């Protein structure tokens, strides 16, 4: 079994390979940046007790709680890094089109 520390390190190494900047935050959150775009992700357990990476979304409702969406289980850090790169590339493209 991979520890949470090993999973975070593995993800940061994969992000570095893609030119993304991982910024560790409190509560097992990593803020991933590409140019002006950023996406937080968090390492949390599922209801079944499995460690997984989760997308973190700012709340769209009136409360202040972040919303979380399951991304991938621990051990799939390479896949998550690719998905993060795609998400941040789309956001950057949208920003250019809007301008």
PDB file of C-alpha atoms in Angstrom:
ATOM      1  CA  UNK A   1       0.000   0.000   0.000  1.00  0.00           C
ATOM      2  CA  UNK A   2       1.176   3.482  -0.851  1.00  0.00           C
ATOM      3  CA  UNK A   3       1.190   6.005   1.970  1.00  0.00           C
ATOM      4  CA  UNK A   4      -0.433   9.388   1.489  1.00  0.00           C
ATOM      5  CA  UNK A   5       3.011  10.989   1.544  1.00  0.00           C
ATOM      6  CA  UNK A   6       4.246   8.674  -1.223  1.00  0.00           C
ATOM      7  CA  UNK A   7       1.106   9.349  -3.276  1.00  0.00           C
ATOM      8  CA  UNK A   8       1.562  13.101  -2.961  1.00  0.00           C
ATOM      9  CA  UNK A   9       5.227  12.841  -3.917  1.00  0.00           C
ATOM     10  CA  UNK A  10       4.394  10.637  -6.916  1.00  0.00           C
ATOM     11  CA  UNK A  11       1.777  13.116  -8.110  1.00  0.00           C
ATOM     12  CA  UNK A  12       4.124  16.085  -7.729  1.00  0.00           C
ATOM     13  CA  UNK A  13       6.793  14.278  -9.766  1.00  0.00           C
ATOM     14  CA  UNK A  14       4.275  13.533 -12.534  1.00  0.00           C
ATOM     15  CA  UNK A  15       3.074  17.153 -12.519  1.00  0.00           C
ATOM     16  CA  UNK A  16       6.674  18.385 -12.791  1.00  0.00           C
ATOM     17  CA  UNK A  17       7.168  16.212 -15.893  1.00  0.00           C
ATOM     18  CA  UNK A  18       4.241  18.021 -17.554  1.00  0.00           C
ATOM     19  CA  UNK A  19       5.446  21.483 -16.574  1.00  0.00           C
ATOM     20  CA  UNK A  20       2.708  21.990 -13.993  1.00  0.00           C
ATOM     21  CA  UNK A  21       3.479  23.607 -10.663  1.00  0.00           C
ATOM     22  CA  UNK A  22       2.250  21.697  -7.584  1.00  0.00           C
ATOM     23  CA  UNK A  23       1.797  23.811  -4.468  1.00  0.00           C
ATOM     24  CA  UNK A  24       1.090  21.809  -1.298  1.00  0.00           C
ATOM     25  CA  UNK A  25      -1.652  23.272   0.906  1.00  0.00           C
ATOM     26  CA  UNK A  26      -3.056  22.292   4.324  1.00  0.00           C
ATOM     27  CA  UNK A  27      -5.471  19.340   4.703  1.00  0.00           C
ATOM     28  CA  UNK A  28      -3.857  17.162   2.012  1.00  0.00           C
ATOM     29  CA  UNK A  29      -4.682  19.620  -0.765  1.00  0.00           C
ATOM     30  CA  UNK A  30      -2.369  20.302  -3.697  1.00  0.00           C
ATOM     31  CA  UNK A  31      -2.994  23.424  -5.741  1.00  0.00           C
ATOM     32  CA  UNK A  32      -1.877  22.759  -9.316  1.00  0.00           C
ATOM     33  CA  UNK A  33      -0.962  25.742 -11.479  1.00  0.00           C
ATOM     34  CA  UNK A  34      -0.343  26.253 -15.158  1.00  0.00           C
ATOM     35  CA  UNK A  35       0.340  29.873 -16.080  1.00  0.00           C
ATOM     36  CA  UNK A  36      -2.644  31.805 -14.633  1.00  0.00           C
ATOM     37  CA  UNK A  37      -4.900  28.754 -14.231  1.00  0.00           C
ATOM     38  CA  UNK A  38      -5.134  26.659 -11.089  1.00  0.00           C
ATOM     39  CA  UNK A  39      -7.013  23.603  -9.874  1.00  0.00           C
ATOM     40  CA  UNK A  40      -7.005  22.266  -6.309  1.00  0.00           C
ATOM     41  CA  UNK A  41      -7.118  18.540  -5.678  1.00  0.00           C
ATOM     42  CA  UNK A  42      -7.335  16.720  -2.372  1.00  0.00           C
ATOM     43  CA  UNK A  43      -6.355  13.344  -1.030  1.00  0.00           C
ATOM     44  CA  UNK A  44      -9.275  11.902   0.981  1.00  0.00           C
ATOM     45  CA  UNK A  45     -10.789   8.565   1.879  1.00  0.00           C
ATOM     46  CA  UNK A  46     -13.940   7.266   0.233  1.00  0.00           C
ATOM     47  CA  UNK A  47     -16.830   5.976   2.340  1.00  0.00           C
ATOM     48  CA  UNK A  48     -15.313   2.504   1.874  1.00  0.00           C
ATOM     49  CA  UNK A  49     -12.020   3.710   3.382  1.00  0.00           C
ATOM     50  CA  UNK A  50      -9.967   3.774   0.154  1.00  0.00           C
ATOM     51  CA  UNK A  51      -7.582   6.692  -0.369  1.00  0.00           C
ATOM     52  CA  UNK A  52      -8.416   8.598  -3.552  1.00  0.00           C
ATOM     53  CA  UNK A  53      -7.675  11.889  -5.209  1.00  0.00           C
ATOM     54  CA  UNK A  54     -10.637  14.274  -5.432  1.00  0.00           C
ATOM     55  CA  UNK A  55     -11.302  17.356  -7.538  1.00  0.00           C
ATOM     56  CA  UNK A  56     -12.063  20.412  -5.360  1.00  0.00           C
ATOM     57  CA  UNK A  57     -14.634  22.849  -6.672  1.00  0.00           C
ATOM     58  CA  UNK A  58     -15.538  26.194  -5.168  1.00  0.00           C
ATOM     59  CA  UNK A  59     -19.085  26.254  -3.812  1.00  0.00           C
ATOM     60  CA  UNK A  60     -21.749  27.431  -6.221  1.00  0.00           C
ATOM     61  CA  UNK A  61     -24.387  27.634  -3.533  1.00  0.00           C
ATOM     62  CA  UNK A  62     -24.695  30.060  -0.648  1.00  0.00           C
ATOM     63  CA  UNK A  63     -22.713  27.942   1.833  1.00  0.00           C
ATOM     64  CA  UNK A  64     -18.940  28.125   2.133  1.00  0.00           C
ATOM     65  CA  UNK A  65     -18.216  24.399   1.845  1.00  0.00           C
ATOM     66  CA  UNK A  66     -16.071  23.181  -1.017  1.00  0.00           C
ATOM     67  CA  UNK A  67     -17.558  20.519  -3.261  1.00  0.00           C
ATOM     68  CA  UNK A  68     -15.576  17.353  -4.016  1.00  0.00           C
ATOM     69  CA  UNK A  69     -15.734  14.984  -6.963  1.00  0.00           C
ATOM     70  CA  UNK A  70     -13.885  11.658  -7.081  1.00  0.00           C
ATOM     71  CA  UNK A  71     -10.983  11.735  -9.552  1.00  0.00           C
ATOM     72  CA  UNK A  72      -8.822   8.576  -9.272  1.00  0.00           C
ATOM     73  CA  UNK A  73      -7.650   6.119  -6.610  1.00  0.00           C
ATOM     74  CA  UNK A  74      -4.169   6.425  -5.125  1.00  0.00           C
ATOM     75  CA  UNK A  75      -1.701   4.705  -7.432  1.00  0.00           C
ATOM     76  CA  UNK A  76      -3.006   6.425 -10.569  1.00  0.00           C
ATOM     77  CA  UNK A  77      -1.050   9.647 -10.148  1.00  0.00           C
ATOM     78  CA  UNK A  78       0.236   9.597 -13.742  1.00  0.00           C
ATOM     79  CA  UNK A  79      -3.346   9.500 -15.054  1.00  0.00           C
ATOM     80  CA  UNK A  80      -4.408  12.287 -12.689  1.00  0.00           C
ATOM     81  CA  UNK A  81      -1.497  14.480 -13.803  1.00  0.00           C
ATOM     82  CA  UNK A  82      -2.572  14.055 -17.447  1.00  0.00           C
ATOM     83  CA  UNK A  83      -6.169  14.949 -16.573  1.00  0.00           C
ATOM     84  CA  UNK A  84      -5.037  18.012 -14.629  1.00  0.00           C
ATOM     85  CA  UNK A  85      -2.930  19.152 -17.564  1.00  0.00           C
ATOM     86  CA  UNK A  86      -5.937  18.782 -19.880  1.00  0.00           C
ATOM     87  CA  UNK A  87      -8.270  20.669 -17.525  1.00  0.00           C
ATOM     88  CA  UNK A  88      -5.817  23.528 -17.078  1.00  0.00           C
ATOM     89  CA  UNK A  89      -5.119  23.688 -20.829  1.00  0.00           C
ATOM     90  CA  UNK A  90      -8.849  23.987 -21.570  1.00  0.00           C
ATOM     91  CA  UNK A  91      -9.222  26.740 -18.988  1.00  0.00           C
ATOM     92  CA  UNK A  92      -6.314  28.650 -20.502  1.00  0.00           C
ATOM     93  CA  UNK A  93      -7.803  28.267 -23.989  1.00  0.00           C
ATOM     94  CA  UNK A  94     -11.210  29.513 -22.805  1.00  0.00           C
ATOM     95  CA  UNK A  95      -9.539  32.532 -21.209  1.00  0.00           C
ATOM     96  CA  UNK A  96      -7.828  33.397 -24.513  1.00  0.00           C
ATOM     97  CA  UNK A  97     -11.078  33.027 -26.498  1.00  0.00           C
ATOM     98  CA  UNK A  98     -13.002  35.268 -24.085  1.00  0.00           C
ATOM     99  CA  UNK A  99     -10.427  38.045 -24.419  1.00  0.00           C
TER     100      UNK A  99
END
